[in-house]
PDB file of C-alpha atoms in Angstrom:
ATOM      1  CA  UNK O   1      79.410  90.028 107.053  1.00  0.00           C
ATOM      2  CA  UNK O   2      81.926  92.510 106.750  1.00  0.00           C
ATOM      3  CA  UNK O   3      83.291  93.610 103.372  1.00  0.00           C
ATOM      4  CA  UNK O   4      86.512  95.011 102.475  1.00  0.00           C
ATOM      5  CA  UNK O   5      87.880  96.541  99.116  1.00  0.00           C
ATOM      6  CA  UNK O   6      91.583  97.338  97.401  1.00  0.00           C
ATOM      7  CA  UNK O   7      91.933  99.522  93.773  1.00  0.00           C
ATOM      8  CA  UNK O   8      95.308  99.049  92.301  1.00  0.00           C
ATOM      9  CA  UNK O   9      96.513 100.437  88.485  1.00  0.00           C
ATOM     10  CA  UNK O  10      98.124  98.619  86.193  1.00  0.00           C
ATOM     11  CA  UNK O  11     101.655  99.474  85.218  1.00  0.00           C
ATOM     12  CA  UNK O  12     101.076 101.396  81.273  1.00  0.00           C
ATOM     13  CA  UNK O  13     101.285  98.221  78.748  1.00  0.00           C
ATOM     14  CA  UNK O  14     100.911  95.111  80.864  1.00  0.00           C
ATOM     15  CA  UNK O  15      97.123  95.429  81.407  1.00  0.00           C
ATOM     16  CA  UNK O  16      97.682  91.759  79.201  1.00  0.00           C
ATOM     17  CA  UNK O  17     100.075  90.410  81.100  1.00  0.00           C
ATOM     18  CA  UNK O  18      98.046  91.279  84.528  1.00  0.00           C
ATOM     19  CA  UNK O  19      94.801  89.271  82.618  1.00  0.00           C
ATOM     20  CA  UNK O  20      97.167  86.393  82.021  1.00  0.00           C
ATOM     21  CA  UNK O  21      98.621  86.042  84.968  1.00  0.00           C
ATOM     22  CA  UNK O  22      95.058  85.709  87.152  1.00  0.00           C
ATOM     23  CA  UNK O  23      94.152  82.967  84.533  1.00  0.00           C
ATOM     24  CA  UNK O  24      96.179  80.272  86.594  1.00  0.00           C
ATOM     25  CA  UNK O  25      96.360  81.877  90.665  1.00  0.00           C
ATOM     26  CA  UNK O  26      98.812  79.664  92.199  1.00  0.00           C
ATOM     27  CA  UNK O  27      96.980  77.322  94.409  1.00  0.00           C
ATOM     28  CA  UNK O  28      99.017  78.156  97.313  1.00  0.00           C
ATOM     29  CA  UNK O  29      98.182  81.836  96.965  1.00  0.00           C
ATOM     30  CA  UNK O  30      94.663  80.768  96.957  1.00  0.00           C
ATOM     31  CA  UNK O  31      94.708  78.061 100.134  1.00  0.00           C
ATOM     32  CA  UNK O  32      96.725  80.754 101.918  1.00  0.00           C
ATOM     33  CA  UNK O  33      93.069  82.415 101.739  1.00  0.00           C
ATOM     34  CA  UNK O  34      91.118  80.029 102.290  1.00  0.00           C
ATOM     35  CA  UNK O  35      92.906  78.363 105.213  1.00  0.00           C
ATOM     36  CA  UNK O  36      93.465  81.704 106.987  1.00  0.00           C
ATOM     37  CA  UNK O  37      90.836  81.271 109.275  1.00  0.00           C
ATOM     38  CA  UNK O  38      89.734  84.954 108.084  1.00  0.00           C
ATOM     39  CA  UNK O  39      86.290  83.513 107.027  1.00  0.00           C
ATOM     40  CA  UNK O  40      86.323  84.310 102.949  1.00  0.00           C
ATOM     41  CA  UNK O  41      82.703  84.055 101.784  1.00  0.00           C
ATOM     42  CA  UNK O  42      83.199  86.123  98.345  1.00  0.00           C
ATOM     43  CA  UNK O  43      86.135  87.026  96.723  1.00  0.00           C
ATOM     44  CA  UNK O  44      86.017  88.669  93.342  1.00  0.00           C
ATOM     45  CA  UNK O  45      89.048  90.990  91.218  1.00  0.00           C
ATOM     46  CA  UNK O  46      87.606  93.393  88.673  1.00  0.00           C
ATOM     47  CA  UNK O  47      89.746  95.270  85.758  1.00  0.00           C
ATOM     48  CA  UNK O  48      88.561  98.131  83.425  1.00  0.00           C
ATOM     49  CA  UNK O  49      91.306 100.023  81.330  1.00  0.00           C
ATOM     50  CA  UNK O  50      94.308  99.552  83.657  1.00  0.00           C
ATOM     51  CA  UNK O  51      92.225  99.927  87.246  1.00  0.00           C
ATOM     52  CA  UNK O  52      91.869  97.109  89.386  1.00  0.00           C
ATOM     53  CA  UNK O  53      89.214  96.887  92.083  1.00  0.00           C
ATOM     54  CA  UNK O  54      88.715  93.713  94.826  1.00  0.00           C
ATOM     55  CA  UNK O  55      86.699  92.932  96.241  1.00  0.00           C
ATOM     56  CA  UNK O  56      86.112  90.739  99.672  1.00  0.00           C
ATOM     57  CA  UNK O  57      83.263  89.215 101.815  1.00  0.00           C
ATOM     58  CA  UNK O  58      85.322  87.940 105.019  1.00  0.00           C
ATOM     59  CA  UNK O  59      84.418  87.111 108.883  1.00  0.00           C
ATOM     60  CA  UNK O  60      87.329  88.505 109.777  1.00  0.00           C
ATOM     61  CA  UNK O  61      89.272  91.174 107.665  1.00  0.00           C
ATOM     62  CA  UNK O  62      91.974  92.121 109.850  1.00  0.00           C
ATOM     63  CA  UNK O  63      93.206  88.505 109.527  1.00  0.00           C
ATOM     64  CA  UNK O  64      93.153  88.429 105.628  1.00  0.00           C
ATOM     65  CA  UNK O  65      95.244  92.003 105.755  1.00  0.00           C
ATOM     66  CA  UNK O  66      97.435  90.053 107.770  1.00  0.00           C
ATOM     67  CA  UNK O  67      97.662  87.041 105.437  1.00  0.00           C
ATOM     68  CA  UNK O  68      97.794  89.787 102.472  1.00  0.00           C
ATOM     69  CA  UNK O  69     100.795  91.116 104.119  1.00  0.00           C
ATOM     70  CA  UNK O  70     103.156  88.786 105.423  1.00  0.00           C
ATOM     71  CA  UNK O  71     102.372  85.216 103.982  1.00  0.00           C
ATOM     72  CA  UNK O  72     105.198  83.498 101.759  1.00  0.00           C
ATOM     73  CA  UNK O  73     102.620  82.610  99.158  1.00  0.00           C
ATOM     74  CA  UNK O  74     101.135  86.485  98.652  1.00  0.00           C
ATOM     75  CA  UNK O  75     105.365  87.176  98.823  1.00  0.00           C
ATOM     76  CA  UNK O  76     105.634  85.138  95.674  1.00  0.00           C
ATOM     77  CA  UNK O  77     102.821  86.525  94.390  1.00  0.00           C
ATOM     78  CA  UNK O  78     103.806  89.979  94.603  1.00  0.00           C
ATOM     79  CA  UNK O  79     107.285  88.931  92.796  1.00  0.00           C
ATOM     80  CA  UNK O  80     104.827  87.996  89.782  1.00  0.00           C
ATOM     81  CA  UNK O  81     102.581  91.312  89.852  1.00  0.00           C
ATOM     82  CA  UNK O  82     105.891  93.314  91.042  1.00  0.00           C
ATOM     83  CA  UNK O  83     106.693  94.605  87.303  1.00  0.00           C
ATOM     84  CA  UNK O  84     102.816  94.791  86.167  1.00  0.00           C
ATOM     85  CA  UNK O  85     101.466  97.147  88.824  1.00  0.00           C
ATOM     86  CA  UNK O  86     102.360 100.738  89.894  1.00  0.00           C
ATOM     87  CA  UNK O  87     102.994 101.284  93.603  1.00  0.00           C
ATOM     88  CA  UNK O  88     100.336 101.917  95.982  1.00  0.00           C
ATOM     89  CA  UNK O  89     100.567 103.494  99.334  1.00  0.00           C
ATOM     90  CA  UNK O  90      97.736 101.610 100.739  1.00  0.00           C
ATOM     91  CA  UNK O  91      95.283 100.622  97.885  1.00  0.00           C
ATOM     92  CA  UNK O  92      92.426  99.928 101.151  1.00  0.00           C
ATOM     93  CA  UNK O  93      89.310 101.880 100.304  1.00  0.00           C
ATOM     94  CA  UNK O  94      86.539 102.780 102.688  1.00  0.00           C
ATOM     95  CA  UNK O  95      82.844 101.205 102.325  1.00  0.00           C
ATOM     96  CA  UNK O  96      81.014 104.643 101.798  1.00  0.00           C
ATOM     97  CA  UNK O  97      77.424 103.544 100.891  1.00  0.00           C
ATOM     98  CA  UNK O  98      75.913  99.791 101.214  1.00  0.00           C
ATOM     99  CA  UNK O  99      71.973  99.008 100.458  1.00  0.00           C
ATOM    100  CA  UNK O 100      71.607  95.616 101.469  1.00  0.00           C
TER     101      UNK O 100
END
């Protein structure tokens, strides 16, 4: 299954307000997702001292990207994180190494 990965920073000071916010993801964010037809198997957000990594197990990534990018619920979404993280050109990273 193909896997996919994003690193964002966290604006300085709201590395709190970033934690609180992903204790209660909208639900519509989330069916967005999951009724994309993109195939999510694993989806998991990591933070360490202002550095966010995600991380994705999807059938189909360009069709995630696409939901990441132009659905109303990530819009809203965005509005939230908007003032909590720094602007990324394109926070897509390349799989470099994979054992199993």
């Amino acid at each position: 299954m193909p896997r996919i990965a994003f690193h964002l920073r966290i604006t300085e000071g709201q590395r709190e307000a970033y934690r609180e916010e992903h204790e209660d993801v909208p639900d519509a964010l989330e069916s967005a997702y999951l009724d994309s037809g993109a195939g999510i198997e694993t989806y998991s957000v990591f933070e360490n001292d202002g550095h966010v990594f995600g991380f994705m197990e999807v059938a189909d990534p360009s069709v995630i990207k696409e939901i990441m990018a132009d659905s109303d619920a990530q819009a809203e979404w965005d509005q939230v994180m908007d003032p909590i993280l720094l602007d990324e050109d394109d926070p897509w990273m390349d799989e470099v190494y994979r054992m199993i």
